[in-house]
PDB file of C-alpha atoms and ligand atoms in Angstrom:
ATOM      1  CA  MET A   1       7.996  15.330  13.296  1.00 47.00           C
ATOM      2  CA  LYS A   2       5.582  17.346  13.453  1.00 55.00           C
ATOM      3  CA  ASN A   3       2.018  15.598  13.376  1.00 79.00           C
ATOM      4  CA  SER A   4       0.982  16.869   9.668  1.00 81.00           C
ATOM      5  CA  LYS A   5       4.252  15.130   8.268  1.00 91.00           C
ATOM      6  CA  PHE A   6       4.195  12.533  10.333  1.00 95.00           C
ATOM      7  CA  ASN A   7       0.122  11.662   8.982  1.00 97.00           C
ATOM      8  CA  GLU A   8       1.300  12.464   5.337  1.00 97.00           C
ATOM      9  CA  LYS A   9       3.760   9.128   5.423  1.00 98.00           C
ATOM     10  CA  ILE A  10       0.588   7.227   7.160  1.00 98.00           C
ATOM     11  CA  ILE A  11      -1.852   5.280   4.872  1.00 98.00           C
ATOM     12  CA  VAL A  12      -4.806   4.266   6.868  1.00 98.00           C
ATOM     13  CA  ALA A  13      -6.026   0.805   5.860  1.00 98.00           C
ATOM     14  CA  LEU A  14      -9.613   0.685   5.476  1.00 97.00           C
ATOM     15  CA  ASP A  15     -10.337  -2.991   6.295  1.00 95.00           C
ATOM     16  CA  ILE A  16     -13.755  -2.613   6.509  1.00 93.00           C
ATOM     17  CA  ASP A  17     -17.273  -4.355   5.392  1.00 92.00           C
ATOM     18  CA  SER A  18     -19.993  -1.600   4.971  1.00 94.00           C
ATOM     19  CA  ARG A  19     -19.294   2.003   2.858  1.00 94.00           C
ATOM     20  CA  GLN A  20     -21.126   4.184   5.506  1.00 95.00           C
ATOM     21  CA  LYS A  21     -18.682   2.851   8.363  1.00 96.00           C
ATOM     22  CA  ALA A  22     -15.792   4.001   5.723  1.00 97.00           C
ATOM     23  CA  LEU A  23     -17.464   6.990   5.248  1.00 97.00           C
ATOM     24  CA  GLU A  24     -17.469   8.001   9.076  1.00 97.00           C
ATOM     25  CA  LEU A  25     -13.741   7.337   9.240  1.00 98.00           C
ATOM     26  CA  ALA A  26     -12.783   9.148   7.138  1.00 98.00           C
ATOM     27  CA  GLN A  27     -14.648  12.127   8.233  1.00 98.00           C
ATOM     28  CA  THR A  28     -13.251  11.527  11.680  1.00 98.00           C
ATOM     29  CA  LEU A  29      -9.574  11.415  10.065  1.00 98.00           C
ATOM     30  CA  ALA A  30     -10.300  14.090   7.165  1.00 98.00           C
ATOM     31  CA  GLY A  31      -8.282  16.801   8.210  1.00 97.00           C
ATOM     32  CA  SER A  32      -5.188  14.720   9.522  1.00 97.00           C
ATOM     33  CA  GLY A  33      -2.573  14.447   6.239  1.00 97.00           C
ATOM     34  CA  CYS A  34      -2.937  10.968   6.037  1.00 98.00           C
ATOM     35  CA  TRP A  35      -4.045   8.815   3.331  1.00 98.00           C
ATOM     36  CA  LEU A  36      -6.941   6.600   2.930  1.00 98.00           C
ATOM     37  CA  LYS A  37      -5.805   2.621   1.526  1.00 98.00           C
ATOM     38  CA  VAL A  38      -8.941   1.390   0.239  1.00 98.00           C
ATOM     39  CA  GLY A  39      -8.604  -2.823  -0.272  1.00 97.00           C
ATOM     40  CA  LEU A  40     -10.999  -5.654  -2.302  1.00 96.00           C
ATOM     41  CA  GLU A  41     -13.758  -5.616   0.295  1.00 95.00           C
ATOM     42  CA  LEU A  42     -14.051  -2.147   0.353  1.00 96.00           C
ATOM     43  CA  TYR A  43     -13.904  -1.344  -3.641  1.00 96.00           C
ATOM     44  CA  ALA A  44     -16.362  -4.646  -3.827  1.00 96.00           C
ATOM     45  CA  LEU A  45     -19.053  -2.768  -1.655  1.00 94.00           C
ATOM     46  CA  SER A  46     -18.810   0.664  -3.268  1.00 94.00           C
ATOM     47  CA  GLY A  47     -16.427   1.286  -6.695  1.00 93.00           C
ATOM     48  CA  LEU A  48     -15.001   4.048  -7.107  1.00 94.00           C
ATOM     49  CA  ASP A  49     -18.026   6.171  -5.986  1.00 93.00           C
ATOM     50  CA  LEU A  50     -16.110   5.936  -2.793  1.00 95.00           C
ATOM     51  CA  ILE A  51     -13.243   6.867  -3.833  1.00 95.00           C
ATOM     52  CA  ASP A  52     -14.321  10.366  -4.940  1.00 92.00           C
ATOM     53  CA  GLU A  53     -16.434  10.819  -1.768  1.00 95.00           C
ATOM     54  CA  PHE A  54     -13.137  10.348   0.565  1.00 97.00           C
ATOM     55  CA  LYS A  55     -11.499  12.981  -2.302  1.00 96.00           C
ATOM     56  CA  LYS A  56     -13.561  15.415  -1.929  1.00 96.00           C
ATOM     57  CA  LEU A  57     -12.646  15.077   2.499  1.00 97.00           C
ATOM     58  CA  GLY A  58      -9.075  15.832   1.165  1.00 97.00           C
ATOM     59  CA  PHE A  59      -7.429  12.252   1.028  1.00 98.00           C
ATOM     60  CA  ASN A  60      -4.799  11.404  -0.920  1.00 98.00           C
ATOM     61  CA  ILE A  61      -5.969   7.513  -2.007  1.00 98.00           C
ATOM     62  CA  PHE A  62      -4.012   4.514  -2.517  1.00 98.00           C
ATOM     63  CA  LEU A  63      -6.337   1.787  -4.742  1.00 98.00           C
ATOM     64  CA  ASP A  64      -4.438  -1.523  -2.934  1.00 98.00           C
ATOM     65  CA  LEU A  65      -6.710  -4.150  -5.898  1.00 98.00           C
ATOM     66  CA  LYS A  66      -3.484  -6.088  -7.283  1.00 98.00           C
ATOM     67  CA  LEU A  67      -3.839  -5.886 -10.514  1.00 98.00           C
ATOM     68  CA  HIS A  68      -2.312  -9.609 -12.460  1.00 98.00           C
ATOM     69  CA  ASP A  69      -4.067 -10.545 -15.086  1.00 98.00           C
ATOM     70  CA  ILE A  70      -2.782 -10.001 -19.414  1.00 98.00           C
ATOM     71  CA  PRO A  71      -0.668  -6.970 -20.014  1.00 98.00           C
ATOM     72  CA  THR A  72      -3.862  -5.829 -22.030  1.00 98.00           C
ATOM     73  CA  THR A  73      -5.927  -6.641 -20.118  1.00 98.00           C
ATOM     74  CA  VAL A  74      -3.712  -5.212 -16.420  1.00 98.00           C
ATOM     75  CA  GLU A  75      -3.352  -1.759 -18.930  1.00 98.00           C
ATOM     76  CA  LYS A  76      -7.479  -1.521 -19.879  1.00 98.00           C
ATOM     77  CA  THR A  77      -8.528  -1.371 -16.188  1.00 98.00           C
ATOM     78  CA  MET A  78      -6.567   1.309 -15.812  1.00 98.00           C
ATOM     79  CA  ARG A  79      -7.475   3.914 -18.207  1.00 98.00           C
ATOM     80  CA  VAL A  80     -10.881   3.134 -15.957  1.00 98.00           C
ATOM     81  CA  LEU A  81      -9.313   2.976 -12.676  1.00 98.00           C
ATOM     82  CA  VAL A  82      -7.081   6.185 -13.347  1.00 98.00           C
ATOM     83  CA  THR A  83     -10.839   8.291 -14.363  1.00 97.00           C
ATOM     84  CA  SER A  84     -11.362   8.505  -9.869  1.00 96.00           C
ATOM     85  CA  GLY A  85      -9.599  10.579  -7.784  1.00 95.00           C
ATOM     86  CA  VAL A  86      -7.028   6.973  -6.887  1.00 98.00           C
ATOM     87  CA  ASP A  87      -3.679   8.597  -6.319  1.00 98.00           C
ATOM     88  CA  MET A  88      -1.683   5.555  -5.982  1.00 98.00           C
ATOM     89  CA  ILE A  89      -2.412   2.158  -7.524  1.00 98.00           C
ATOM     90  CA  ASN A  90      -1.183  -1.490  -7.365  1.00 98.00           C
ATOM     91  CA  VAL A  91       0.431  -4.574  -9.231  1.00 98.00           C
ATOM     92  CA  HIS A  92       1.557  -7.668  -8.524  1.00 98.00           C
ATOM     93  CA  CYS A  93       5.302  -7.609 -10.158  1.00 98.00           C
ATOM     94  CA  SER A  94       5.009 -11.651 -10.958  1.00 96.00           C
ATOM     95  CA  GLY A  95       2.467 -10.081 -13.994  1.00 97.00           C
ATOM     96  CA  GLY A  96       5.314  -9.397 -15.190  1.00 98.00           C
ATOM     97  CA  TYR A  97       7.672  -6.577 -17.422  1.00 98.00           C
ATOM     98  CA  GLU A  98       5.233  -6.039 -20.131  1.00 98.00           C
ATOM     99  CA  MET A  99       2.239  -5.863 -17.967  1.00 98.00           C
ATOM    100  CA  MET A 100       3.893  -3.749 -15.694  1.00 98.00           C
ATOM    101  CA  ALA A 101       5.357  -1.582 -17.969  1.00 98.00           C
ATOM    102  CA  ARG A 102       1.828  -0.882 -20.090  1.00 98.00           C
ATOM    103  CA  ALA A 103       0.417   0.155 -16.886  1.00 98.00           C
ATOM    104  CA  ALA A 104       2.840   2.737 -15.542  1.00 98.00           C
ATOM    105  CA  GLU A 105       2.531   4.294 -19.142  1.00 98.00           C
ATOM    106  CA  VAL A 106      -1.466   4.811 -18.461  1.00 98.00           C
ATOM    107  CA  CYS A 107      -0.064   5.408 -14.078  1.00 98.00           C
ATOM    108  CA  HIS A 108       1.828   7.979 -15.196  1.00 98.00           C
ATOM    109  CA  LYS A 109      -0.404   9.771 -18.670  1.00 98.00           C
ATOM    110  CA  ALA A 110      -2.350  10.046 -15.594  1.00 98.00           C
ATOM    111  CA  ASP A 111      -0.168  11.876 -13.058  1.00 98.00           C
ATOM    112  CA  LYS A 112      -1.157   9.059 -10.875  1.00 98.00           C
ATOM    113  CA  LYS A 113       1.592   6.502  -8.749  1.00 98.00           C
ATOM    114  CA  ILE A 114       2.244   2.698  -9.635  1.00 98.00           C
ATOM    115  CA  ILE A 115       3.562   0.278  -7.496  1.00 98.00           C
ATOM    116  CA  GLY A 116       3.942  -3.388  -7.140  1.00 98.00           C
ATOM    117  CA  VAL A 117       3.083  -6.465  -5.079  1.00 97.00           C
ATOM    118  CA  THR A 118       6.704  -8.358  -4.579  1.00 95.00           C
ATOM    119  CA  VAL A 119       5.795 -11.431  -2.660  1.00 90.00           C
ATOM    120  CA  LEU A 120       3.040 -11.358  -0.567  1.00 86.00           C
ATOM    121  CA  THR A 121       4.011 -11.904   3.801  1.00 79.00           C
ATOM    122  CA  SER A 122       1.447 -14.553   3.743  1.00 80.00           C
ATOM    123  CA  MET A 123       3.678 -16.529   1.219  1.00 80.00           C
ATOM    124  CA  GLY A 124       6.420 -18.111   3.830  1.00 77.00           C
ATOM    125  CA  GLY A 125       9.457 -19.699   2.387  1.00 80.00           C
ATOM    126  CA  ALA A 126       8.466 -22.352   2.638  1.00 86.00           C
ATOM    127  CA  GLU A 127       5.672 -22.514   0.482  1.00 88.00           C
ATOM    128  CA  LEU A 128       7.754 -20.907  -2.414  1.00 89.00           C
ATOM    129  CA  PRO A 129       8.622 -24.304  -3.645  1.00 89.00           C
ATOM    130  CA  THR A 130       5.563 -25.060  -3.910  1.00 92.00           C
ATOM    131  CA  ILE A 131       4.696 -22.190  -6.769  1.00 92.00           C
ATOM    132  CA  GLY A 132       7.681 -23.014  -8.187  1.00 90.00           C
ATOM    133  CA  VAL A 133       9.582 -20.679  -6.465  1.00 90.00           C
ATOM    134  CA  ARG A 134      13.507 -21.483  -6.219  1.00 88.00           C
ATOM    135  CA  GLU A 135      14.654 -18.473  -3.847  1.00 88.00           C
ATOM    136  CA  ASP A 136      14.565 -17.514  -1.226  1.00 89.00           C
ATOM    137  CA  THR A 137      11.574 -14.907   0.439  1.00 89.00           C
ATOM    138  CA  GLU A 138      14.317 -11.581   0.393  1.00 91.00           C
ATOM    139  CA  GLU A 139      16.300 -12.636  -2.903  1.00 93.00           C
ATOM    140  CA  GLN A 140      12.518 -13.327  -4.300  1.00 94.00           C
ATOM    141  CA  VAL A 141      11.542  -9.458  -3.515  1.00 94.00           C
ATOM    142  CA  LEU A 142      14.632  -7.892  -4.664  1.00 97.00           C
ATOM    143  CA  ARG A 143      14.110  -9.436  -8.256  1.00 97.00           C
ATOM    144  CA  LEU A 144      10.618  -8.233  -8.111  1.00 97.00           C
ATOM    145  CA  ALA A 145      11.726  -4.872  -6.683  1.00 98.00           C
ATOM    146  CA  LYS A 146      14.490  -4.793  -9.485  1.00 98.00           C
ATOM    147  CA  LEU A 147      12.268  -5.602 -12.386  1.00 98.00           C
ATOM    148  CA  ALA A 148       9.304  -3.616 -11.598  1.00 98.00           C
ATOM    149  CA  GLN A 149      11.801  -0.674 -11.200  1.00 98.00           C
ATOM    150  CA  ARG A 150      12.808  -1.430 -14.845  1.00 98.00           C
ATOM    151  CA  ALA A 151       9.295  -1.686 -15.861  1.00 98.00           C
ATOM    152  CA  THR A 152       9.177   2.711 -14.495  1.00 98.00           C
ATOM    153  CA  LEU A 153       7.105   1.578 -11.769  1.00 98.00           C
ATOM    154  CA  ASP A 154       7.862   3.849  -8.714  1.00 98.00           C
ATOM    155  CA  GLY A 155       7.611   1.331  -5.632  1.00 98.00           C
ATOM    156  CA  VAL A 156       7.319  -1.285  -3.837  1.00 98.00           C
ATOM    157  CA  VAL A 157       4.828  -2.509  -1.533  1.00 97.00           C
ATOM    158  CA  ALA A 158       6.765  -5.349   0.844  1.00 93.00           C
ATOM    159  CA  SER A 159       7.059  -5.807   4.754  1.00 90.00           C
ATOM    160  CA  ALA A 160       9.087  -3.216   6.651  1.00 90.00           C
ATOM    161  CA  GLN A 161      12.001  -5.197   7.819  1.00 89.00           C
ATOM    162  CA  GLU A 162      12.255  -5.491   4.199  1.00 92.00           C
ATOM    163  CA  ALA A 163      12.737  -1.697   3.706  1.00 95.00           C
ATOM    164  CA  ARG A 164      16.961  -1.618   4.395  1.00 95.00           C
ATOM    165  CA  VAL A 165      17.718  -3.482   2.068  1.00 96.00           C
ATOM    166  CA  LEU A 166      15.147  -2.412  -1.045  1.00 97.00           C
ATOM    167  CA  ARG A 167      15.793   1.155  -0.135  1.00 97.00           C
ATOM    168  CA  ARG A 168      20.437  -0.135  -0.347  1.00 97.00           C
ATOM    169  CA  GLU A 169      19.858  -2.020  -3.880  1.00 97.00           C
ATOM    170  CA  CYS A 170      16.754   0.756  -4.967  1.00 98.00           C
ATOM    171  CA  GLY A 171      17.526   4.018  -4.913  1.00 97.00           C
ATOM    172  CA  PRO A 172      16.593   6.873  -2.871  1.00 97.00           C
ATOM    173  CA  GLU A 173      14.037   7.811  -4.931  1.00 98.00           C
ATOM    174  CA  PHE A 174      11.827   3.654  -5.503  1.00 98.00           C
ATOM    175  CA  LEU A 175       8.506   3.939  -2.794  1.00 98.00           C
ATOM    176  CA  LEU A 176       8.559   1.676  -0.256  1.00 98.00           C
ATOM    177  CA  VAL A 177       5.016   1.267   0.901  1.00 98.00           C
ATOM    178  CA  THR A 178       5.073  -0.866   4.100  1.00 96.00           C
ATOM    179  CA  PRO A 179       2.540  -2.816   5.894  1.00 95.00           C
ATOM    180  CA  GLY A 180       2.851  -5.037   9.245  1.00 91.00           C
ATOM    181  CA  ILE A 181       3.137  -1.506  10.923  1.00 94.00           C
ATOM    182  CA  ARG A 182       2.322  -1.511  15.487  1.00 94.00           C
ATOM    183  CA  PRO A 183       3.191   0.912  17.494  1.00 94.00           C
ATOM    184  CA  ALA A 184       4.117  -0.279  21.107  1.00 90.00           C
ATOM    185  CA  TRP A 185       1.270   0.520  23.214  1.00 91.00           C
ATOM    186  CA  SER A 186      -0.878  -1.224  19.878  1.00 91.00           C
ATOM    187  CA  GLU A 187      -1.845  -5.080  20.199  1.00 84.00           C
ATOM    188  CA  LYS A 188       0.169  -7.023  16.644  1.00 85.00           C
ATOM    189  CA  ASN A 189      -3.277  -9.002  16.449  1.00 84.00           C
ATOM    190  CA  ASP A 190      -2.134 -11.160  13.380  1.00 80.00           C
ATOM    191  CA  GLN A 191       0.958 -10.062  12.431  1.00 76.00           C
ATOM    192  CA  VAL A 192       3.924 -11.480  13.544  1.00 75.00           C
ATOM    193  CA  ARG A 193       7.104  -9.804  12.620  1.00 74.00           C
ATOM    194  CA  VAL A 194       5.872  -5.942  13.439  1.00 86.00           C
ATOM    195  CA  LEU A 195       7.547  -2.561  13.411  1.00 93.00           C
ATOM    196  CA  THR A 196       6.922   0.765  15.168  1.00 95.00           C
ATOM    197  CA  PRO A 197       6.470   3.393  12.837  1.00 96.00           C
ATOM    198  CA  SER A 198      10.104   4.655  13.872  1.00 95.00           C
ATOM    199  CA  GLN A 199      11.566   1.348  13.654  1.00 96.00           C
ATOM    200  CA  ALA A 200      10.269   0.622  10.110  1.00 96.00           C
ATOM    201  CA  LEU A 201      11.118   5.076   8.922  1.00 96.00           C
ATOM    202  CA  GLU A 202      14.719   4.363  10.008  1.00 96.00           C
ATOM    203  CA  ALA A 203      14.871   0.944   7.865  1.00 96.00           C
ATOM    204  CA  GLY A 204      13.796   3.608   4.371  1.00 97.00           C
ATOM    205  CA  SER A 205      10.853   3.036   4.920  1.00 98.00           C
ATOM    206  CA  THR A 206       8.038   5.532   2.652  1.00 98.00           C
ATOM    207  CA  TYR A 207       4.653   5.137   3.428  1.00 98.00           C
ATOM    208  CA  LEU A 208       3.574   2.867   6.123  1.00 98.00           C
ATOM    209  CA  VAL A 209      -0.040   0.912   5.643  1.00 97.00           C
ATOM    210  CA  VAL A 210      -1.368   0.922   9.343  1.00 97.00           C
ATOM    211  CA  GLY A 211      -4.840  -0.729  10.002  1.00 96.00           C
ATOM    212  CA  ARG A 212      -6.740  -1.706  12.922  1.00 95.00           C
ATOM    213  CA  PRO A 213      -4.339   0.575  15.520  1.00 96.00           C
ATOM    214  CA  ILE A 214      -6.553   2.887  13.831  1.00 97.00           C
ATOM    215  CA  THR A 215      -9.199   1.470  12.914  1.00 97.00           C
ATOM    216  CA  MET A 216     -10.470  -0.750  15.633  1.00 95.00           C
ATOM    217  CA  ALA A 217      -9.028   2.187  18.274  1.00 96.00           C
ATOM    218  CA  GLU A 218     -12.216   3.937  20.307  1.00 96.00           C
ATOM    219  CA  ASN A 219     -10.855   7.050  18.953  1.00 97.00           C
ATOM    220  CA  PRO A 220      -9.545   7.038  15.578  1.00 97.00           C
ATOM    221  CA  ARG A 221      -8.326  10.327  15.095  1.00 97.00           C
ATOM    222  CA  GLU A 222      -7.001  10.322  18.755  1.00 97.00           C
ATOM    223  CA  ALA A 223      -4.879   7.046  17.503  1.00 97.00           C
ATOM    224  CA  LEU A 224      -3.999   8.103  13.998  1.00 97.00           C
ATOM    225  CA  GLU A 225      -2.027  11.810  16.428  1.00 96.00           C
ATOM    226  CA  ASN A 226      -0.708   8.870  18.570  1.00 95.00           C
ATOM    227  CA  LEU A 227       0.610   7.018  16.773  1.00 95.00           C
ATOM    228  CA  GLY A 228       4.640   8.187  16.316  1.00 87.00           C
ATOM    229  CA  ASN A 229       4.669   7.702  20.093  1.00 81.00           C
TER     230      ASN A 229
HETATM  231  O1  C5P B 301      -4.899  -3.895  10.249  1.00 78.83           O
HETATM  232  P1  C5P B 301      -3.293  -3.711   9.699  1.00 78.83           P
HETATM  233  O2  C5P B 301      -2.931  -2.787  10.735  1.00 78.83           O
HETATM  234  O3  C5P B 301      -2.850  -5.318  10.624  1.00 78.83           O
HETATM  235  O4  C5P B 301      -3.215  -4.186   8.635  1.00 78.83           O
HETATM  236  C1  C5P B 301      -2.068  -4.005   7.261  1.00 78.83           C
HETATM  237  C2  C5P B 301      -3.026  -3.904   5.782  1.00 78.83           C
HETATM  238  O5  C5P B 301      -1.673  -4.391   4.952  1.00 78.83           O
HETATM  239  C3  C5P B 301      -4.330  -4.503   5.714  1.00 78.83           C
HETATM  240  O6  C5P B 301      -5.010  -4.229   5.058  1.00 78.83           O
HETATM  241  C4  C5P B 301      -3.582  -5.562   5.699  1.00 78.83           C
HETATM  242  O7  C5P B 301      -4.080  -6.099   4.111  1.00 78.83           O
HETATM  243  C5  C5P B 301      -2.397  -5.098   4.229  1.00 78.83           C
HETATM  244  N1  C5P B 301      -0.856  -5.836   3.753  1.00 78.83           N
HETATM  245  C6  C5P B 301      -0.220  -6.498   5.210  1.00 78.83           C
HETATM  246  N2  C5P B 301       0.467  -7.396   4.935  1.00 78.83           N
HETATM  247  C7  C5P B 301       1.320  -7.145   3.446  1.00 78.83           C
HETATM  248  C8  C5P B 301       0.834  -7.139   2.511  1.00 78.83           C
HETATM  249  C9  C5P B 301      -0.684  -5.624   3.240  1.00 78.83           C
HETATM  250  O8  C5P B 301      -0.913  -6.043   6.680  1.00 78.83           O
HETATM  251  N3  C5P B 301       2.391  -7.695   2.955  1.00 78.83           N
END
């Protein structure tokens, strides 16, 4: 795969505690074709303004706020978020059908993608019963992904380990956005079950979320260009 095509599948997670550092990193990566992911920390620091700065640099933006509230609150918040240059937003699937469907309607009218978070990978199988979930993790992930699909979401965020079964069960068009990606040359950091970029794509991932292997690299642009190696 040529690098620019490959880079279009990479979402760089900007888990960075400074607006200035985030902008500098974005400038380094500009023109590569990759996406940027803005999470809660950077959003709390910079709000929607920074998203528009990134947009001017030519990036597609995934705003990872994982909304989860009553349907009216989520819908009204979405109406505000879609006025920015964001391209993809997410909600927690456990907010239920109505919350997802109303959020999706707002996003789709504004020509934005919306995806759902199924089960947080930080929550191991042993923890699910403590919040009243009796199913095993994979069953619960599938149940929530199917509910998201029925509510017209475009896809889900899921562990790359779950990509194969989700691809099989949810069809070829469903977006699978997968973190937990490490090229063979990089540190695992605190990720435990990791897949390489080519393994994740082979398992059916649409987009790969990659943070520290790029953001902590001495030369982030070079790290991005070497990701497929
Ligand atoms: O630095 P690293 O590549 O581990 O970053 C992965 C990104 O994906 C972080 O922003 C992390 O919060 C996010 N993420 C994750 N696992 C999930 C969901 C999101 O690592 N299940």
